[in-house]
Amino acid sequence: MEIARIFGGRELCGEVSVSGAKNAALPILAACLLTDEPCILENIPNLSDIRLMISILRNVGASVEYMDTHTLKVCAEDVTSRASYEAVKKMRASVCLMGAFLGRTGHSTVSLPGGCVIGQRPIDLHIKGFKKLGCAVAMHNGYLEVNGERMVGTRIFLGGRYGSTVTGTANVLMAALGASGTTIIESAACEPEITDLCLFLRKQGALITGIGTNTLTVEGGCKLHGCRHRIIGDRIEAGTFICAALMTRGRIAIRGNTPNISSAVYDKFEEIGASVRELDDGTILVDGTKQDLRPTEVITLPYPGFPTDLQAQFCALLSCIDGISIVSERIYPSRFMHVPELNRMGANIMLEESHAIIHGSSSRQLAGAQLMASDLRASAALYLAGLCAKNETLIQRIYHLDRGYEHFEGKLRSLGASIERIKEADAEPDGGNP
Ligand code: EPZ
């Protein structure tokens, strides 16, 4: 098992590039099943979740080959419509194969996804959408069997108690491509990753309007063809690097970002007094050197609100800012696994239901510690805390991080961080600074 070893206290300086967005690449990989012609995808991030999705596509009959380290050629000439429990249990996002299976074959048999540490992960809205299209849905031995041989386009309201559903929108959109007639999806997710999926589907020949809004209209029955598409930059990785620069009082330029970080995020950075500027090409300039940051309140919401995937990283940042900040999690109310670990480093964060009350301090430097990562974004928050903590931080179970951050240690080292990945057995107790 590998662990991350970080010696904190170094200012991050220089340039770094974000990879392609995981949460765009995953549904778009699934959407390659909608045509029997080859699709070429550029800017694919090298992540464990992507490798898992590739293995699932191969299992269902698609050919998937790397043209270079970040370009894939996918060809699904003849596919089945069943994804096994073995595959789905490792990655919940594989549920978005359901819509692709339905759009291509009219059938889908996919194991129900389990929950995970960030909360329950129901798919009732996905099922609602399938049923509205005329699908028969049944549960057998943990598998969701969906028969959509005679799907008919219709109007579907897809909003839930937590707002829109990202992969639910992807699923219903792809299924509707196999229906006859027009489908209107109201309260659709409009995250940039869904917009990227829509643009990919449009390149395949799909007729979709309302892209980028909460109402998507899609014509079913179009014959889809192969295409070439470049995945958007990862806005959550970009936001993570912004927090890293501010926490280490460094100065960085973040390249490869697609201009789609919502103004809710920039508004929050402005509110705390951070110097963060996005150029027309998406490059983000962060200057954490001259800062007198202020506390704030954050509420996570569906796009264009503040993204839940940046909540843990922002908690780490706020714990280093003098004053009381409040972070309210409206998407996954229990998504606070990072808090007990941050408190073990000396942060002072109290949890009250779905709120974190953060007594931040810029003078009480966090102290390095042995930490346990629990999920993807919590892992990132612990890395950030280690970067600005005194002495050595060791983080276990960093396989969680590998799901969504490509070569994260290398990118941080290129900015001046003292960070490495070592075998668990090689980690002695704190040997002091290098
Ligand atoms: C996507 O998950 C992302 N994953 C998540 O990113 C992200 O946190 C989430 O959207 C919210 O932005 C991918 O895109 C692969 P949802 P998804 O369906 O689609 C409830 C990361 O760190 N809900 O938008 O599974 C649900 O419980 C990951 O990269 C229902 O009630 O999330 C949640 O509270 C973590 N019924 C809220 O809606 C449903 O049928 C949003 O869920 C579906 C969802």
Short mmCIF file of C-alpha atoms and ligand atoms in Angstrom, two decimals:
data_model
loop_
_atom_site.label_atom_id
_atom_site.label_comp_id
_atom_site.label_asym_id
_atom_site.label_seq_id
_atom_site.Cartn_x
_atom_site.Cartn_y
_atom_site.Cartn_z
CA MET A 1 0.00 0.00 0.00
CA GLU A 2 1.35 3.47 -0.82
CA ILE A 3 1.16 6.54 1.35
CA ALA A 4 1.85 10.21 0.71
CA ARG A 5 4.63 11.90 2.70
CA ILE A 6 4.53 15.68 2.78
CA PHE A 7 6.86 18.13 4.48
CA GLY A 8 4.76 21.27 4.75
CA GLY A 9 5.56 24.98 4.89
CA ARG A 10 6.78 25.55 1.32
CA GLU A 11 5.18 28.21 -0.83
CA LEU A 12 3.86 26.85 -4.13
CA CYS A 13 5.15 28.85 -7.08
CA GLY A 14 5.17 28.36 -10.84
CA GLU A 15 2.88 26.90 -13.48
CA VAL A 16 0.73 23.78 -13.43
CA SER A 17 -1.76 22.27 -15.89
CA VAL A 18 -5.01 20.57 -14.97
CA SER A 19 -6.00 17.33 -16.68
CA GLY A 20 -9.23 16.57 -18.52
CA ALA A 21 -12.34 16.49 -16.35
CA LYS A 22 -13.07 13.02 -14.89
CA ASN A 23 -16.78 13.79 -14.56
CA ALA A 24 -17.01 14.72 -18.23
CA ALA A 25 -14.85 11.86 -19.50
CA LEU A 26 -16.83 9.12 -17.71
CA PRO A 27 -20.30 9.81 -19.23
CA ILE A 28 -18.70 10.58 -22.61
CA LEU A 29 -16.89 7.23 -22.57
CA ALA A 30 -20.24 5.58 -21.89
CA ALA A 31 -21.81 7.60 -24.72
CA CYS A 32 -19.35 6.04 -27.18
CA LEU A 33 -21.57 2.93 -26.93
CA LEU A 34 -24.36 4.83 -28.69
CA THR A 35 -22.76 4.36 -32.11
CA ASP A 36 -21.04 1.49 -33.93
CA GLU A 37 -18.53 3.91 -35.41
CA PRO A 38 -15.19 4.88 -33.82
CA CYS A 39 -15.01 7.86 -31.46
CA ILE A 40 -11.71 9.59 -30.67
CA LEU A 41 -11.46 11.31 -27.28
CA GLU A 42 -8.63 13.76 -26.50
CA ASN A 43 -7.49 15.12 -23.11
CA ILE A 44 -8.61 11.96 -21.30
CA PRO A 45 -7.17 12.08 -17.75
CA ASN A 46 -5.01 9.15 -16.63
CA LEU A 47 -7.04 8.10 -13.56
CA SER A 48 -8.08 4.83 -11.94
CA ASP A 49 -11.77 5.61 -12.55
CA ILE A 50 -11.07 6.07 -16.26
CA ARG A 51 -9.13 2.80 -16.43
CA LEU A 52 -12.07 1.10 -14.72
CA MET A 53 -14.55 2.53 -17.23
CA ILE A 54 -12.29 1.38 -20.08
CA SER A 55 -12.28 -2.16 -18.68
CA ILE A 56 -16.08 -2.10 -18.42
CA LEU A 57 -16.40 -0.93 -22.05
CA ARG A 58 -14.13 -3.75 -23.16
CA ASN A 59 -16.19 -6.21 -21.09
CA VAL A 60 -19.35 -5.21 -22.94
CA GLY A 61 -17.68 -5.67 -26.32
CA ALA A 62 -16.21 -2.30 -27.26
CA SER A 63 -12.64 -1.95 -28.46
CA VAL A 64 -10.71 0.73 -26.59
CA GLU A 65 -7.14 1.67 -27.48
CA TYR A 66 -4.80 4.44 -26.42
CA MET A 67 -3.58 6.52 -29.38
CA ASP A 68 -1.36 8.41 -26.94
CA THR A 69 -1.31 8.82 -23.15
CA HIS A 70 -4.36 11.08 -23.18
CA THR A 71 -6.16 10.10 -26.41
CA LEU A 72 -8.50 7.12 -26.70
CA LYS A 73 -10.15 5.47 -29.69
CA VAL A 74 -13.38 3.70 -28.75
CA CYS A 75 -15.33 1.53 -31.16
CA ALA A 76 -18.49 -0.25 -30.06
CA GLU A 77 -19.46 -2.18 -33.16
CA ASP A 78 -21.40 -4.80 -31.28
CA VAL A 79 -22.11 -4.47 -27.56
CA THR A 80 -24.03 -6.28 -24.85
CA SER A 81 -26.10 -4.29 -22.38
CA ARG A 82 -25.01 -5.68 -19.03
CA ALA A 83 -22.50 -4.29 -16.49
CA SER A 84 -21.56 -6.59 -13.64
CA TYR A 85 -21.63 -5.95 -9.90
CA GLU A 86 -17.86 -6.46 -9.87
CA ALA A 87 -17.48 -3.38 -12.08
CA VAL A 88 -20.20 -1.11 -10.71
CA LYS A 89 -19.34 -1.65 -7.04
CA LYS A 90 -15.90 -0.11 -7.63
CA MET A 91 -17.19 2.98 -9.36
CA ARG A 92 -20.62 4.40 -8.93
CA ALA A 93 -20.31 6.49 -12.06
CA SER A 94 -20.69 3.31 -14.10
CA VAL A 95 -24.44 3.78 -13.57
CA CYS A 96 -24.32 6.13 -16.54
CA LEU A 97 -23.87 3.04 -18.72
CA MET A 98 -27.61 2.44 -18.22
CA GLY A 99 -28.59 5.34 -20.45
CA ALA A 100 -26.05 4.37 -23.10
CA PHE A 101 -27.24 0.75 -23.12
CA LEU A 102 -30.84 1.90 -23.47
CA GLY A 103 -30.05 4.43 -26.17
CA ARG A 104 -28.17 1.81 -28.20
CA THR A 105 -30.00 -1.47 -27.54
CA GLY A 106 -33.24 -0.66 -25.71
CA HIS A 107 -32.11 -2.81 -22.79
CA SER A 108 -29.92 -2.36 -19.72
CA THR A 109 -28.92 -4.71 -16.93
CA VAL A 110 -26.62 -2.94 -14.51
CA SER A 111 -25.89 -3.73 -10.91
CA LEU A 112 -27.24 -1.14 -8.52
CA PRO A 113 -24.44 1.08 -7.20
CA GLY A 114 -23.65 0.85 -3.53
CA GLY A 115 -23.57 3.88 -1.26
CA CYS A 116 -20.29 5.48 -0.30
CA VAL A 117 -18.78 7.49 2.50
CA ILE A 118 -20.06 10.82 1.17
CA GLY A 119 -23.62 9.66 1.57
CA GLN A 120 -26.44 7.63 0.09
CA ARG A 121 -26.29 7.53 -3.68
CA PRO A 122 -29.87 6.78 -4.75
CA ILE A 123 -30.89 6.52 -8.41
CA ASP A 124 -34.64 7.01 -7.98
CA LEU A 125 -34.56 9.98 -10.37
CA HIS A 126 -32.74 7.94 -13.03
CA ILE A 127 -35.46 5.25 -12.71
CA LYS A 128 -38.19 7.89 -12.80
CA GLY A 129 -36.81 9.16 -16.10
CA PHE A 130 -36.58 5.68 -17.60
CA LYS A 131 -40.17 4.90 -16.56
CA LYS A 132 -41.44 8.19 -17.99
CA LEU A 133 -39.89 7.13 -21.32
CA GLY A 134 -41.96 3.95 -21.14
CA CYS A 135 -39.33 1.55 -19.82
CA ALA A 136 -40.21 -1.46 -17.68
CA VAL A 137 -37.89 -1.50 -14.65
CA ALA A 138 -37.34 -4.49 -12.38
CA MET A 139 -34.86 -5.45 -9.69
CA HIS A 140 -33.34 -8.93 -9.78
CA ASN A 141 -30.55 -10.03 -7.42
CA GLY A 142 -29.18 -6.53 -7.05
CA TYR A 143 -29.36 -5.83 -10.76
CA LEU A 144 -31.61 -3.18 -12.28
CA GLU A 145 -33.16 -4.60 -15.43
CA VAL A 146 -34.59 -1.97 -17.74
CA ASN A 147 -36.57 -2.85 -20.85
CA GLY A 148 -36.90 0.13 -23.16
CA GLU A 149 -37.81 -1.54 -26.43
CA ARG A 150 -40.63 0.90 -27.04
CA MET A 151 -39.46 4.18 -25.51
CA VAL A 152 -41.50 7.24 -26.46
CA GLY A 153 -40.26 10.80 -26.00
CA THR A 154 -42.03 12.83 -23.30
CA ARG A 155 -41.63 15.67 -20.82
CA ILE A 156 -39.68 14.64 -17.69
CA PHE A 157 -39.13 16.67 -14.51
CA LEU A 158 -35.85 15.37 -13.09
CA GLY A 159 -35.46 17.56 -9.99
CA GLY A 160 -35.06 15.86 -6.63
CA ARG A 161 -34.92 16.96 -3.00
CA TYR A 162 -31.28 17.95 -3.52
CA GLY A 163 -31.90 19.64 -6.85
CA SER A 164 -30.77 18.24 -10.18
CA THR A 165 -28.88 14.98 -10.73
CA VAL A 166 -25.72 15.00 -12.84
CA THR A 167 -25.43 11.36 -13.87
CA GLY A 168 -29.23 11.09 -13.80
CA THR A 169 -29.38 13.78 -16.47
CA ALA A 170 -26.69 11.99 -18.48
CA ASN A 171 -28.59 8.70 -18.22
CA VAL A 172 -32.02 10.03 -19.21
CA LEU A 173 -30.51 12.10 -22.02
CA MET A 174 -28.76 9.09 -23.56
CA ALA A 175 -31.79 6.85 -23.10
CA ALA A 176 -34.03 9.45 -24.78
CA LEU A 177 -31.86 9.20 -27.90
CA GLY A 178 -33.32 5.71 -28.31
CA ALA A 179 -36.91 6.87 -27.91
CA SER A 180 -39.24 7.85 -30.74
CA GLY A 181 -40.13 11.52 -30.69
CA THR A 182 -39.05 14.47 -28.58
CA THR A 183 -38.04 14.40 -24.91
CA ILE A 184 -37.88 17.52 -22.76
CA ILE A 185 -35.89 17.15 -19.54
CA GLU A 186 -36.76 19.82 -17.01
CA SER A 187 -34.62 20.54 -13.96
CA ALA A 188 -31.74 18.90 -15.83
CA ALA A 189 -28.24 19.31 -14.40
CA CYS A 190 -26.28 22.02 -16.24
CA GLU A 191 -22.82 21.29 -14.84
CA PRO A 192 -20.08 21.94 -17.45
CA GLU A 193 -19.53 18.20 -17.59
CA ILE A 194 -23.12 17.70 -18.78
CA THR A 195 -22.66 20.49 -21.31
CA ASP A 196 -19.54 18.70 -22.55
CA LEU A 197 -21.53 15.46 -22.87
CA CYS A 198 -24.23 17.30 -24.86
CA LEU A 199 -21.62 18.77 -27.21
CA PHE A 200 -20.16 15.29 -27.71
CA LEU A 201 -23.61 13.83 -28.45
CA ARG A 202 -24.28 16.68 -30.88
CA LYS A 203 -21.02 15.77 -32.70
CA GLN A 204 -22.35 12.20 -32.92
CA GLY A 205 -25.40 13.62 -34.73
CA ALA A 206 -27.82 14.00 -31.83
CA LEU A 207 -30.31 16.87 -32.02
CA ILE A 208 -30.16 18.56 -28.60
CA THR A 209 -31.19 22.10 -27.67
CA GLY A 210 -31.05 24.00 -24.38
CA ILE A 211 -27.43 22.95 -23.84
CA GLY A 212 -26.04 24.67 -20.75
CA THR A 213 -29.50 25.28 -19.29
CA ASN A 214 -31.74 23.34 -16.92
CA THR A 215 -34.11 22.36 -19.77
CA LEU A 216 -32.75 19.99 -22.40
CA THR A 217 -34.76 19.00 -25.49
CA VAL A 218 -33.60 15.95 -27.41
CA GLU A 219 -34.91 14.27 -30.57
CA GLY A 220 -34.93 10.47 -30.43
CA GLY A 221 -34.31 8.07 -33.28
CA CYS A 222 -31.32 9.80 -34.90
CA LYS A 223 -28.62 7.51 -36.29
CA LEU A 224 -25.47 8.45 -34.41
CA HIS A 225 -22.00 8.33 -35.88
CA GLY A 226 -18.38 8.49 -34.74
CA CYS A 227 -16.63 11.76 -33.98
CA ARG A 228 -13.60 13.35 -32.37
CA HIS A 229 -13.93 15.32 -29.12
CA ARG A 230 -11.62 17.02 -26.62
CA ILE A 231 -12.65 16.67 -22.97
CA ILE A 232 -12.90 19.94 -21.02
CA GLY A 233 -10.36 20.82 -18.32
CA ASP A 234 -11.11 19.75 -14.76
CA ARG A 235 -12.58 22.73 -12.88
CA ILE A 236 -12.44 20.88 -9.55
CA GLU A 237 -8.73 20.15 -9.97
CA ALA A 238 -8.25 23.83 -10.85
CA GLY A 239 -10.13 24.90 -7.73
CA THR A 240 -8.01 22.52 -5.67
CA PHE A 241 -4.82 24.18 -6.92
CA ILE A 242 -6.24 27.64 -6.15
CA CYS A 243 -6.78 26.55 -2.53
CA ALA A 244 -3.25 25.06 -2.44
CA ALA A 245 -1.68 28.33 -3.57
CA LEU A 246 -3.65 30.36 -1.05
CA MET A 247 -2.91 27.99 1.84
CA THR A 248 0.84 28.01 1.14
CA ARG A 249 0.91 31.76 0.35
CA GLY A 250 2.33 31.02 -3.06
CA ARG A 251 1.88 32.36 -6.58
CA ILE A 252 0.81 30.01 -9.38
CA ALA A 253 -0.64 29.99 -12.87
CA ILE A 254 -3.07 27.17 -13.64
CA ARG A 255 -3.28 26.18 -17.29
CA GLY A 256 -5.52 23.78 -19.19
CA ASN A 257 -8.60 25.00 -17.41
CA THR A 258 -11.73 25.48 -19.51
CA PRO A 259 -13.48 28.79 -18.69
CA ASN A 260 -16.36 27.15 -16.87
CA ILE A 261 -15.64 27.60 -13.20
CA SER A 262 -18.88 29.11 -11.92
CA SER A 263 -18.91 32.70 -10.72
CA ALA A 264 -20.11 31.30 -7.37
CA VAL A 265 -16.59 29.94 -6.85
CA TYR A 266 -14.79 33.12 -7.92
CA ASP A 267 -17.26 35.10 -5.83
CA LYS A 268 -16.23 33.14 -2.74
CA PHE A 269 -12.53 33.64 -3.40
CA GLU A 270 -13.21 37.36 -3.85
CA GLU A 271 -15.26 37.42 -0.65
CA ILE A 272 -12.32 36.06 1.39
CA GLY A 273 -10.04 38.65 -0.21
CA ALA A 274 -8.02 36.23 -2.34
CA SER A 275 -6.27 37.39 -5.50
CA VAL A 276 -7.62 34.96 -8.14
CA ARG A 277 -7.98 35.99 -11.79
CA GLU A 278 -9.16 33.93 -14.81
CA LEU A 279 -7.86 35.00 -18.22
CA ASP A 280 -9.89 34.63 -21.42
CA ASP A 281 -8.18 31.34 -22.29
CA GLY A 282 -9.11 29.87 -18.91
CA THR A 283 -5.67 30.32 -17.35
CA ILE A 284 -6.04 31.16 -13.67
CA LEU A 285 -3.57 33.42 -11.85
CA VAL A 286 -3.42 33.07 -8.07
CA ASP A 287 -1.34 35.35 -5.83
CA GLY A 288 -1.41 34.19 -2.22
CA THR A 289 1.65 36.18 -1.18
CA LYS A 290 0.05 39.43 -0.15
CA GLN A 291 -3.04 38.26 1.57
CA ASP A 292 -5.13 39.17 4.52
CA LEU A 293 -7.87 36.65 4.01
CA ARG A 294 -11.25 36.88 5.64
CA PRO A 295 -13.72 34.20 6.84
CA THR A 296 -16.93 33.55 4.91
CA GLU A 297 -20.01 31.37 4.59
CA VAL A 298 -20.36 28.77 1.81
CA ILE A 299 -23.38 26.74 0.76
CA THR A 300 -22.91 23.96 -1.80
CA LEU A 301 -25.52 23.88 -4.56
CA PRO A 302 -26.01 22.41 -8.02
CA TYR A 303 -24.23 24.34 -10.81
CA PRO A 304 -23.85 27.27 -11.11
CA GLY A 305 -23.75 27.24 -7.30
CA PHE A 306 -20.63 26.43 -5.27
CA PRO A 307 -19.72 22.81 -6.14
CA THR A 308 -19.87 20.14 -3.46
CA ASP A 309 -16.70 18.64 -4.99
CA LEU A 310 -14.76 21.70 -3.80
CA GLN A 311 -16.26 21.78 -0.30
CA ALA A 312 -13.61 19.70 1.49
CA GLN A 313 -10.76 21.66 -0.07
CA PHE A 314 -12.43 24.95 0.90
CA CYS A 315 -12.86 23.74 4.50
CA ALA A 316 -9.09 23.15 4.64
CA LEU A 317 -8.47 26.67 3.32
CA LEU A 318 -10.94 28.30 5.73
CA SER A 319 -9.34 26.52 8.70
CA CYS A 320 -6.21 28.62 8.00
CA ILE A 321 -8.10 31.94 7.86
CA ASP A 322 -8.71 33.98 11.03
CA GLY A 323 -12.33 34.09 12.11
CA ILE A 324 -15.44 31.93 12.05
CA SER A 325 -16.53 30.46 8.70
CA ILE A 326 -19.54 28.27 8.05
CA VAL A 327 -19.76 25.63 5.33
CA SER A 328 -23.21 24.17 4.62
CA GLU A 329 -23.42 21.01 2.52
CA ARG A 330 -26.73 20.94 0.62
CA ILE A 331 -25.87 18.14 -1.84
CA TYR A 332 -24.37 15.44 0.40
CA PRO A 333 -25.22 16.48 3.97
CA SER A 334 -22.76 14.05 5.54
CA ARG A 335 -19.82 14.85 3.24
CA PHE A 336 -17.48 15.85 6.08
CA MET A 337 -15.13 12.87 6.47
CA HIS A 338 -12.22 15.29 6.08
CA VAL A 339 -13.16 17.24 9.22
CA PRO A 340 -12.00 14.80 11.93
CA GLU A 341 -8.69 14.39 10.09
CA LEU A 342 -8.19 18.15 9.77
CA ASN A 343 -8.96 18.51 13.47
CA ARG A 344 -6.25 15.96 14.24
CA MET A 345 -3.85 18.45 12.62
CA GLY A 346 -5.01 21.19 14.94
CA ALA A 347 -7.88 22.65 12.92
CA ASN A 348 -10.87 23.71 14.98
CA ILE A 349 -13.97 22.63 13.06
CA MET A 350 -17.25 21.69 14.70
CA LEU A 351 -19.92 19.73 12.84
CA GLU A 352 -23.55 20.60 13.37
CA GLU A 353 -25.76 18.40 11.12
CA SER A 354 -24.90 19.43 7.55
CA HIS A 355 -22.86 22.44 8.63
CA ALA A 356 -19.19 22.83 9.50
CA ILE A 357 -18.44 25.73 11.84
CA ILE A 358 -14.78 26.56 11.30
CA HIS A 359 -12.81 28.55 13.88
CA GLY A 360 -9.97 29.41 11.56
CA SER A 361 -6.56 30.74 12.47
CA SER A 362 -3.71 31.99 10.35
CA SER A 363 -1.28 31.96 13.27
CA ARG A 364 -1.99 28.50 14.68
CA GLN A 365 -0.19 26.55 11.94
CA LEU A 366 -1.59 23.08 11.36
CA ALA A 367 0.66 20.31 12.64
CA GLY A 368 1.71 17.39 10.47
CA ALA A 369 0.13 14.07 11.44
CA GLN A 370 -0.62 10.56 10.25
CA LEU A 371 -3.92 10.75 8.39
CA MET A 372 -6.36 8.42 6.69
CA ALA A 373 -7.99 9.39 3.41
CA SER A 374 -11.65 8.36 3.10
CA ASP A 375 -12.88 9.57 -0.30
CA LEU A 376 -11.65 11.43 -3.33
CA ARG A 377 -12.16 15.05 -2.35
CA ALA A 378 -11.42 14.51 1.35
CA SER A 379 -8.04 13.11 0.22
CA ALA A 380 -7.34 16.33 -1.67
CA ALA A 381 -8.22 18.37 1.41
CA LEU A 382 -5.73 16.38 3.51
CA TYR A 383 -2.98 16.93 0.91
CA LEU A 384 -3.66 20.68 1.05
CA ALA A 385 -3.49 20.68 4.85
CA GLY A 386 -0.21 18.74 4.73
CA LEU A 387 1.26 21.29 2.32
CA CYS A 388 0.87 24.12 4.83
CA ALA A 389 1.36 22.12 8.07
CA LYS A 390 4.47 22.03 10.21
CA ASN A 391 6.78 19.05 9.72
CA GLU A 392 5.71 15.76 8.21
CA THR A 393 2.26 14.54 7.22
CA LEU A 394 1.67 10.93 6.20
CA ILE A 395 -1.60 10.12 4.40
CA GLN A 396 -2.80 6.54 4.03
CA ARG A 397 -5.36 5.08 1.56
CA ILE A 398 -4.37 7.55 -1.14
CA TYR A 399 -5.87 5.24 -3.75
CA HIS A 400 -8.95 7.40 -3.16
CA LEU A 401 -7.06 10.37 -4.59
CA ASP A 402 -5.95 8.43 -7.68
CA ARG A 403 -9.58 8.23 -8.75
CA GLY A 404 -9.69 11.94 -9.60
CA TYR A 405 -6.22 13.53 -9.61
CA GLU A 406 -3.67 12.59 -12.25
CA HIS A 407 -0.03 12.59 -11.07
CA PHE A 408 -0.97 14.92 -8.21
CA GLU A 409 2.31 14.57 -6.30
CA GLY A 410 4.32 15.31 -9.47
CA LYS A 411 2.29 18.41 -10.21
CA LEU A 412 2.69 19.65 -6.63
CA ARG A 413 6.45 18.91 -6.68
CA SER A 414 6.73 20.96 -9.89
CA LEU A 415 5.35 23.87 -7.85
CA GLY A 416 7.95 23.39 -5.12
CA ALA A 417 6.14 21.12 -2.67
CA SER A 418 8.12 18.55 -0.71
CA ILE A 419 5.92 15.55 -1.36
CA GLU A 420 6.46 11.94 -2.36
CA ARG A 421 4.70 8.61 -2.48
CA ILE A 422 6.31 5.89 -0.45
CA LYS A 423 5.57 2.32 0.51
CA GLU A 424 3.77 2.10 3.83
CA ALA A 425 6.54 -0.12 5.22
CA ASP A 426 9.16 2.59 4.53
CA ALA A 427 7.43 5.24 6.57
CA GLU A 428 9.28 5.70 9.86
CA PRO A 429 7.91 8.01 12.50
CA ASP A 430 8.54 11.69 11.81
CA GLY A 431 12.19 12.01 10.88
CA GLY A 432 11.92 15.83 11.08
CA ASN A 433 12.50 18.06 8.09
CA PRO A 434 14.50 16.71 5.14
C1 EPZ B 1 -21.92 13.60 -9.79
O1 EPZ B 1 -22.36 12.52 -8.99
C2 EPZ B 1 -20.42 13.62 -9.66
N1 EPZ B 1 -19.87 12.37 -10.15
C3 EPZ B 1 -20.02 13.82 -8.20
O2 EPZ B 1 -18.61 13.94 -8.16
C4 EPZ B 1 -20.64 15.13 -7.70
O3 EPZ B 1 -20.33 15.29 -6.33
C5 EPZ B 1 -22.15 15.09 -7.91
O4 EPZ B 1 -22.45 14.85 -9.29
C6 EPZ B 1 -22.80 16.42 -7.51
O5 EPZ B 1 -22.26 17.45 -8.29
C7 EPZ B 1 -19.79 12.17 -11.48
O6 EPZ B 1 -20.18 13.01 -12.27
C8 EPZ B 1 -19.19 10.87 -11.93
P1 EPZ B 1 -26.08 13.61 -8.36
P2 EPZ B 1 -23.89 12.02 -9.10
O7 EPZ B 1 -26.90 12.55 -8.97
O8 EPZ B 1 -24.39 12.22 -10.48
C9 EPZ B 1 -29.31 13.05 -4.96
C10 EPZ B 1 -16.45 13.54 -7.37
O9 EPZ B 1 -15.93 13.82 -6.28
N2 EPZ B 1 -29.92 12.10 -5.90
O10 EPZ B 1 -25.95 14.92 -9.05
O11 EPZ B 1 -23.95 10.67 -8.52
C11 EPZ B 1 -27.95 12.56 -4.48
O12 EPZ B 1 -28.09 11.72 -3.36
C12 EPZ B 1 -17.85 12.98 -7.41
O13 EPZ B 1 -15.92 13.74 -8.49
C13 EPZ B 1 -31.17 11.58 -5.60
O14 EPZ B 1 -31.75 11.88 -4.56
O15 EPZ B 1 -24.60 13.04 -8.14
C14 EPZ B 1 -27.25 13.85 -4.12
O16 EPZ B 1 -27.67 14.25 -2.84
C15 EPZ B 1 -18.40 12.70 -6.03
N3 EPZ B 1 -31.74 10.72 -6.48
C16 EPZ B 1 -27.78 14.85 -5.16
O17 EPZ B 1 -29.01 14.29 -5.64
C17 EPZ B 1 -31.13 10.37 -7.65
O18 EPZ B 1 -31.71 9.59 -8.43
C18 EPZ B 1 -26.85 15.07 -6.33
O19 EPZ B 1 -26.55 13.81 -6.85
C19 EPZ B 1 -29.87 10.92 -7.94
C20 EPZ B 1 -29.28 11.79 -7.05
#
